[in-house]
mmCIF file of C-alpha atoms in Angstrom:
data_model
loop_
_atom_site.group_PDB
_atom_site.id
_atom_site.type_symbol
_atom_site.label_atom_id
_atom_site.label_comp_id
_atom_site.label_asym_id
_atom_site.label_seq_id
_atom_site.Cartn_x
_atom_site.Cartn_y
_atom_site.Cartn_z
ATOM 1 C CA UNK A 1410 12.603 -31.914 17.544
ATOM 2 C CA UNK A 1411 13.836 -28.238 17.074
ATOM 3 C CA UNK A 1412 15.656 -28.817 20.081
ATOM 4 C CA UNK A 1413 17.515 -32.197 19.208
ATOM 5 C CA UNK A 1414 18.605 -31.017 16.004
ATOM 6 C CA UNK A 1415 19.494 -27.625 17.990
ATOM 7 C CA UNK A 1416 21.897 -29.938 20.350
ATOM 8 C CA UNK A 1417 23.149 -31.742 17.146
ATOM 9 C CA UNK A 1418 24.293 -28.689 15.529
ATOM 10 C CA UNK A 1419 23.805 -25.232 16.488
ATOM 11 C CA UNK A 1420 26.018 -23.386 13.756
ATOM 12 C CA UNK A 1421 24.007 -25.777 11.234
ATOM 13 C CA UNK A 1422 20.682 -25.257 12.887
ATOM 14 C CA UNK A 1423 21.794 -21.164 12.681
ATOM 15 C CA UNK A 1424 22.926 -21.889 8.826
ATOM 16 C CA UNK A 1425 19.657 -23.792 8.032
ATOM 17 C CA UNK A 1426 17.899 -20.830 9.488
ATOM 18 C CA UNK A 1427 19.894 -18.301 7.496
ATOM 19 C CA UNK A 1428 19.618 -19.741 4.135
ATOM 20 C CA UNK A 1429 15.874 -20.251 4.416
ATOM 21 C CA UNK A 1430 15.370 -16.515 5.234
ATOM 22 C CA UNK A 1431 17.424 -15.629 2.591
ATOM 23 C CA UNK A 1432 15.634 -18.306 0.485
ATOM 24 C CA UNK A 1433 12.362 -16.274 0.905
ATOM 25 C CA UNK A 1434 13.946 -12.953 0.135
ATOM 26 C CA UNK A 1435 15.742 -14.062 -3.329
ATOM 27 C CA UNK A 1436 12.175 -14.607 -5.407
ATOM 28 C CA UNK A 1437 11.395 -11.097 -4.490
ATOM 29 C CA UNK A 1438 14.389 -10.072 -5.826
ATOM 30 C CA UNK A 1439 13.843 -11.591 -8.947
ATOM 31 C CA UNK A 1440 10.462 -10.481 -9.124
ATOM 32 C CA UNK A 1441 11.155 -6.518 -8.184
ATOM 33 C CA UNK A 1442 13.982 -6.495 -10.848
ATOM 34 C CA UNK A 1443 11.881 -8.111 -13.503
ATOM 35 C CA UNK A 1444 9.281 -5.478 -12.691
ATOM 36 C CA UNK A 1445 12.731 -2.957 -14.083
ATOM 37 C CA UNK A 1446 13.578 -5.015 -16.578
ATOM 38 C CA UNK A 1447 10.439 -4.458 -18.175
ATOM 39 C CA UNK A 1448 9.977 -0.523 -16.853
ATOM 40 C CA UNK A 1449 13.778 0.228 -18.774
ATOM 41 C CA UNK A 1450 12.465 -1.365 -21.746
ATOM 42 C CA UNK A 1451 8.870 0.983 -21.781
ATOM 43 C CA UNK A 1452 11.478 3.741 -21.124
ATOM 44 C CA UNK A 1453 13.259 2.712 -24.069
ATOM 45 C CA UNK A 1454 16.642 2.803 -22.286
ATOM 46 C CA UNK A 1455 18.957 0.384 -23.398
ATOM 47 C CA UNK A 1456 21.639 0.735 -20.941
ATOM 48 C CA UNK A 1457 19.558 0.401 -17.729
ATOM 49 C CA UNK A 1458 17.750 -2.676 -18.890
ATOM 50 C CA UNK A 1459 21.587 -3.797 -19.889
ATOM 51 C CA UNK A 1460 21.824 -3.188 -16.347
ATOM 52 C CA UNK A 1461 18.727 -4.317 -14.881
ATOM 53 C CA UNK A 1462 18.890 -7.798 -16.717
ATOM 54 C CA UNK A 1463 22.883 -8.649 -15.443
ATOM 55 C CA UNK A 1464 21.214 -7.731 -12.264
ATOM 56 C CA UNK A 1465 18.865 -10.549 -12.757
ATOM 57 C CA UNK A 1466 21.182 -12.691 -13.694
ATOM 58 C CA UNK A 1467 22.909 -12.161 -10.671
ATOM 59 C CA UNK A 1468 19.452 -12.499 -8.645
ATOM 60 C CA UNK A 1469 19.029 -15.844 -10.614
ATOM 61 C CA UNK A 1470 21.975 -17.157 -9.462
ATOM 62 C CA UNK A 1471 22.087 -15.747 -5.951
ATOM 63 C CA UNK A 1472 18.577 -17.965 -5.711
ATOM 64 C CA UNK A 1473 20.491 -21.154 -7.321
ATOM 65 C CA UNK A 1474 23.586 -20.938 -5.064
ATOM 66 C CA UNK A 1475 21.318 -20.756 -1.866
ATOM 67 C CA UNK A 1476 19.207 -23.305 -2.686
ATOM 68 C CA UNK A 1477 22.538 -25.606 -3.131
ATOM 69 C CA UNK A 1478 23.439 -24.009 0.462
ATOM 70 C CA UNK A 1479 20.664 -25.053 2.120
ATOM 71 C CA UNK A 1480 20.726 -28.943 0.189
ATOM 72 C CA UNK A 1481 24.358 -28.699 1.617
ATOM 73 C CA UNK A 1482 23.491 -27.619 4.971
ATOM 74 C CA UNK A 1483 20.470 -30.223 5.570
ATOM 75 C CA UNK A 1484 22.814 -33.239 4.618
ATOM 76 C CA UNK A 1485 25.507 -32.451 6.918
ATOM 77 C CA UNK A 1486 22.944 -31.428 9.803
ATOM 78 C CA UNK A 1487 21.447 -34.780 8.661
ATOM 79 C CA UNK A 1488 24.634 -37.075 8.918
ATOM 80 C CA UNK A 1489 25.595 -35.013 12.528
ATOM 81 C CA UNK A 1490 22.038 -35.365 13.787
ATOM 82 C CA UNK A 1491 22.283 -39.143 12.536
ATOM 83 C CA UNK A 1492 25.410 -40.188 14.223
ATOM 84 C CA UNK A 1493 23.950 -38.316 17.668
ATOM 85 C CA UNK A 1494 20.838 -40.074 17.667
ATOM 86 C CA UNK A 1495 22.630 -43.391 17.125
ATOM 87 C CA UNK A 1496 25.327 -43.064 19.609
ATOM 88 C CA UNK A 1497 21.686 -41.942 21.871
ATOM 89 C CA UNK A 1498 19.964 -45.364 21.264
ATOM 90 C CA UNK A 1499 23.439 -47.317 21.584
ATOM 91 C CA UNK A 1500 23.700 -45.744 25.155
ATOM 92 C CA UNK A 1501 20.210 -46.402 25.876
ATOM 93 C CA UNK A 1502 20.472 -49.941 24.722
ATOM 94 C CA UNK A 1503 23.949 -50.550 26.973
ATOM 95 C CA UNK A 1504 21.109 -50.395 29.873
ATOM 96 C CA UNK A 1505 18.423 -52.166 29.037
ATOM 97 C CA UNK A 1506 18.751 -56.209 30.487
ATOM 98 C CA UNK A 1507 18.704 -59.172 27.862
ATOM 99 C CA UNK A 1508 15.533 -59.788 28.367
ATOM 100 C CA UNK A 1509 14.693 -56.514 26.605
ATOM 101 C CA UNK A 1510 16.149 -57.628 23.808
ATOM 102 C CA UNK A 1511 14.396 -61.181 23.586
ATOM 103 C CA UNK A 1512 11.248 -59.079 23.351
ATOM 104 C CA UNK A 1513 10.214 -58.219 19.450
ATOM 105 C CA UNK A 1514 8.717 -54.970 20.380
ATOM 106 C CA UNK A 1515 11.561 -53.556 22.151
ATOM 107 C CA UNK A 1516 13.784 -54.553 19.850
ATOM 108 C CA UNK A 1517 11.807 -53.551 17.160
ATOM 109 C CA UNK A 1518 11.186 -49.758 18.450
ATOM 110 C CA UNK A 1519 15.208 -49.673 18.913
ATOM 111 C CA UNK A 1520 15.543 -51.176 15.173
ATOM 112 C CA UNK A 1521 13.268 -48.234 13.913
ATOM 113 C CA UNK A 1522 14.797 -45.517 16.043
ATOM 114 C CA UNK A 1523 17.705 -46.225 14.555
ATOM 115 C CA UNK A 1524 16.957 -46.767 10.730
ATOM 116 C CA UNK A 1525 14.851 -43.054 11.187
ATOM 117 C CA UNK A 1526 17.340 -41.674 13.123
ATOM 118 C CA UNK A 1527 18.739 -38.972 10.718
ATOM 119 C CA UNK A 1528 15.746 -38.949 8.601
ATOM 120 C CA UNK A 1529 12.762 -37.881 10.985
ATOM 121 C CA UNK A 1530 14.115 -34.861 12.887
ATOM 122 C CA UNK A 1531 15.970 -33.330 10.466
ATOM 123 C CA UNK A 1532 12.201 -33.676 8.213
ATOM 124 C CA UNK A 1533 10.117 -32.493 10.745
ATOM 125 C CA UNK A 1534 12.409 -28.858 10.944
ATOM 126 C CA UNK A 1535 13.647 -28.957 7.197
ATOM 127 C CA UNK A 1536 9.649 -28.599 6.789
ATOM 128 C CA UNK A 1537 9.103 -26.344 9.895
ATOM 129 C CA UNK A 1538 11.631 -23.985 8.005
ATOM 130 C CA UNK A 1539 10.232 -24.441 4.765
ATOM 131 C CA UNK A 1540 6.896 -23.408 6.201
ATOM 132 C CA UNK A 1541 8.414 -20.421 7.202
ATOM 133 C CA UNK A 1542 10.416 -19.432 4.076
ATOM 134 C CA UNK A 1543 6.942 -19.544 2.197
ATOM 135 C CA UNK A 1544 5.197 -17.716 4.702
ATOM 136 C CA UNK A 1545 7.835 -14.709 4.345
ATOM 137 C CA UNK A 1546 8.015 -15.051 0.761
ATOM 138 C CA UNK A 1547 4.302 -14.410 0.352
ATOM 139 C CA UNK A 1548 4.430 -12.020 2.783
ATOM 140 C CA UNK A 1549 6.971 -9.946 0.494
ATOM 141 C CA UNK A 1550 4.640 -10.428 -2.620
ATOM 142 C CA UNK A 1551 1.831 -9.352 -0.703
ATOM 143 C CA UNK A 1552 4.001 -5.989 0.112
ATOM 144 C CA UNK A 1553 5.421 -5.595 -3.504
ATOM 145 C CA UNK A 1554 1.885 -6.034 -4.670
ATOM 146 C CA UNK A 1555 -0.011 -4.156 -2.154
ATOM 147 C CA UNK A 1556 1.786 -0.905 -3.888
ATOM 148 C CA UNK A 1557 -0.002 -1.983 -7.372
ATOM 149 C CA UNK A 1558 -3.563 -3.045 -6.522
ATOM 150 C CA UNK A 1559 -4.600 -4.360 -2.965
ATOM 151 C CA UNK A 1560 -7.286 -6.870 -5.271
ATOM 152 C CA UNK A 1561 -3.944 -8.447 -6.448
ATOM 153 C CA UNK A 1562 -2.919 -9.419 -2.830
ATOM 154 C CA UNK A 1563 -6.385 -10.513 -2.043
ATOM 155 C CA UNK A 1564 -6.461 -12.559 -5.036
ATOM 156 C CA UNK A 1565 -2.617 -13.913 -3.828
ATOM 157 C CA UNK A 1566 -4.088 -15.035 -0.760
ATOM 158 C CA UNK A 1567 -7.136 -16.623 -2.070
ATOM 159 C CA UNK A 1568 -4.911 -18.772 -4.905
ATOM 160 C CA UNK A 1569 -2.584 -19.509 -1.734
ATOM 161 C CA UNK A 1570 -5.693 -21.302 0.260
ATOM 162 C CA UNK A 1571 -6.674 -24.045 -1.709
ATOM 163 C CA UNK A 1572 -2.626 -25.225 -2.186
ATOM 164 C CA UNK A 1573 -2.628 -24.983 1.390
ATOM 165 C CA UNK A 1574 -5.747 -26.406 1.998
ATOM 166 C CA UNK A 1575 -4.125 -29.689 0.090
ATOM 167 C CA UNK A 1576 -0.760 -29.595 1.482
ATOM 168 C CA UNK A 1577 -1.935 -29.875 5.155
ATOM 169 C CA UNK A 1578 -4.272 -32.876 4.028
ATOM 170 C CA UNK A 1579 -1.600 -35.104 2.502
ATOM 171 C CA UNK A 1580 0.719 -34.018 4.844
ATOM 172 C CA UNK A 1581 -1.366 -35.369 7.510
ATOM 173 C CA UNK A 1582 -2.075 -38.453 5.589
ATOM 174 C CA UNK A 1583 2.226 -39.377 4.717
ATOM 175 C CA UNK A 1584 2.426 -38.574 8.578
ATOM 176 C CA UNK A 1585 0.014 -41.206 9.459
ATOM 177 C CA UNK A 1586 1.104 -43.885 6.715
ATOM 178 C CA UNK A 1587 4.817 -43.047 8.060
#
């Protein structure tokens, strides 16, 4: 699938892959310069949590605009990938006999192909790449936390199981039902 959507569109296959590690990096952001925010304001320091808090504005809306990016980038990889796949299956179709086409399964697996054309693909890597934007992201709250108390990672991990635990389960299941 990687590989058709690759073929599609490899500056928006290189896009989607930018945004979503930058998509895991931007919660970390926030969440080291809340960590400040709150360290200025034991310190009593107005000015650096004046400082620290336009920084997490900016952190805020660094996370905002990339998210739009990335909504952007998986339409437009979706209508490229769409228009590929169905000039594919036209092709195909231009060589199969008549008598393909008098048969309800054939014609039914082309009808399908089509209709899922920009939907499938682009799903099954949108959620490859989502996969791997959580992975780094709790990866990087492991390593912020690790410096506090290595329990807190632990206990990270072990909250992350059961979620995960769930999420492969129904995933399976909407797979199967698709």
């Amino acid at each position: 699938t990687l590989r058709l959507v690759w073929a599609s569109s490899r500056a928006g296959t290189v896009a989607l892959g930018v945004l979503t590690v930058l998509a895991s990096v931007t919660p970390l952001v926030v969440a080291y310069v809340g960590k400040r925010i709150v360290d200025a304001v034991v310190a009593g320091s107005r000015d650096a949590t004046l400082r620290w808090v336009l920084l997490e504005l900016a952190a805020v809306s660094a996370q905002v605009l990339v998210q739009r990016a990335l909504g952007l980038v998986r339409s437009q990889l979706g209508a490229r990938l769409s228009v590929d796949i169905n000039a594919a299956i036209l092709e195909k179709a231009l060589t199969l006999s008549l008598g393909h086409f008098e048969d309800p399964e054939v014609y039914d697996q082309l009808t399908r192909a089509r209709r899922e054309a920009s939907s499938r693909p682009l799903s099954v890597v949108t959620e490859s790449f989502q996969l791997v934007q959580n992975a780094l992201t709790l990866a990087g709250y492991a390593a912020l936390l690790v410096r506090w108390s290595g329990l807190a990672v632990i206990g990270l991990f072990l909250a992350a199981v059961p979620a995960t635990v769930v999420e492969a389960k129904f995933s399976a299941t909407a797979f199967r039902l698709r």
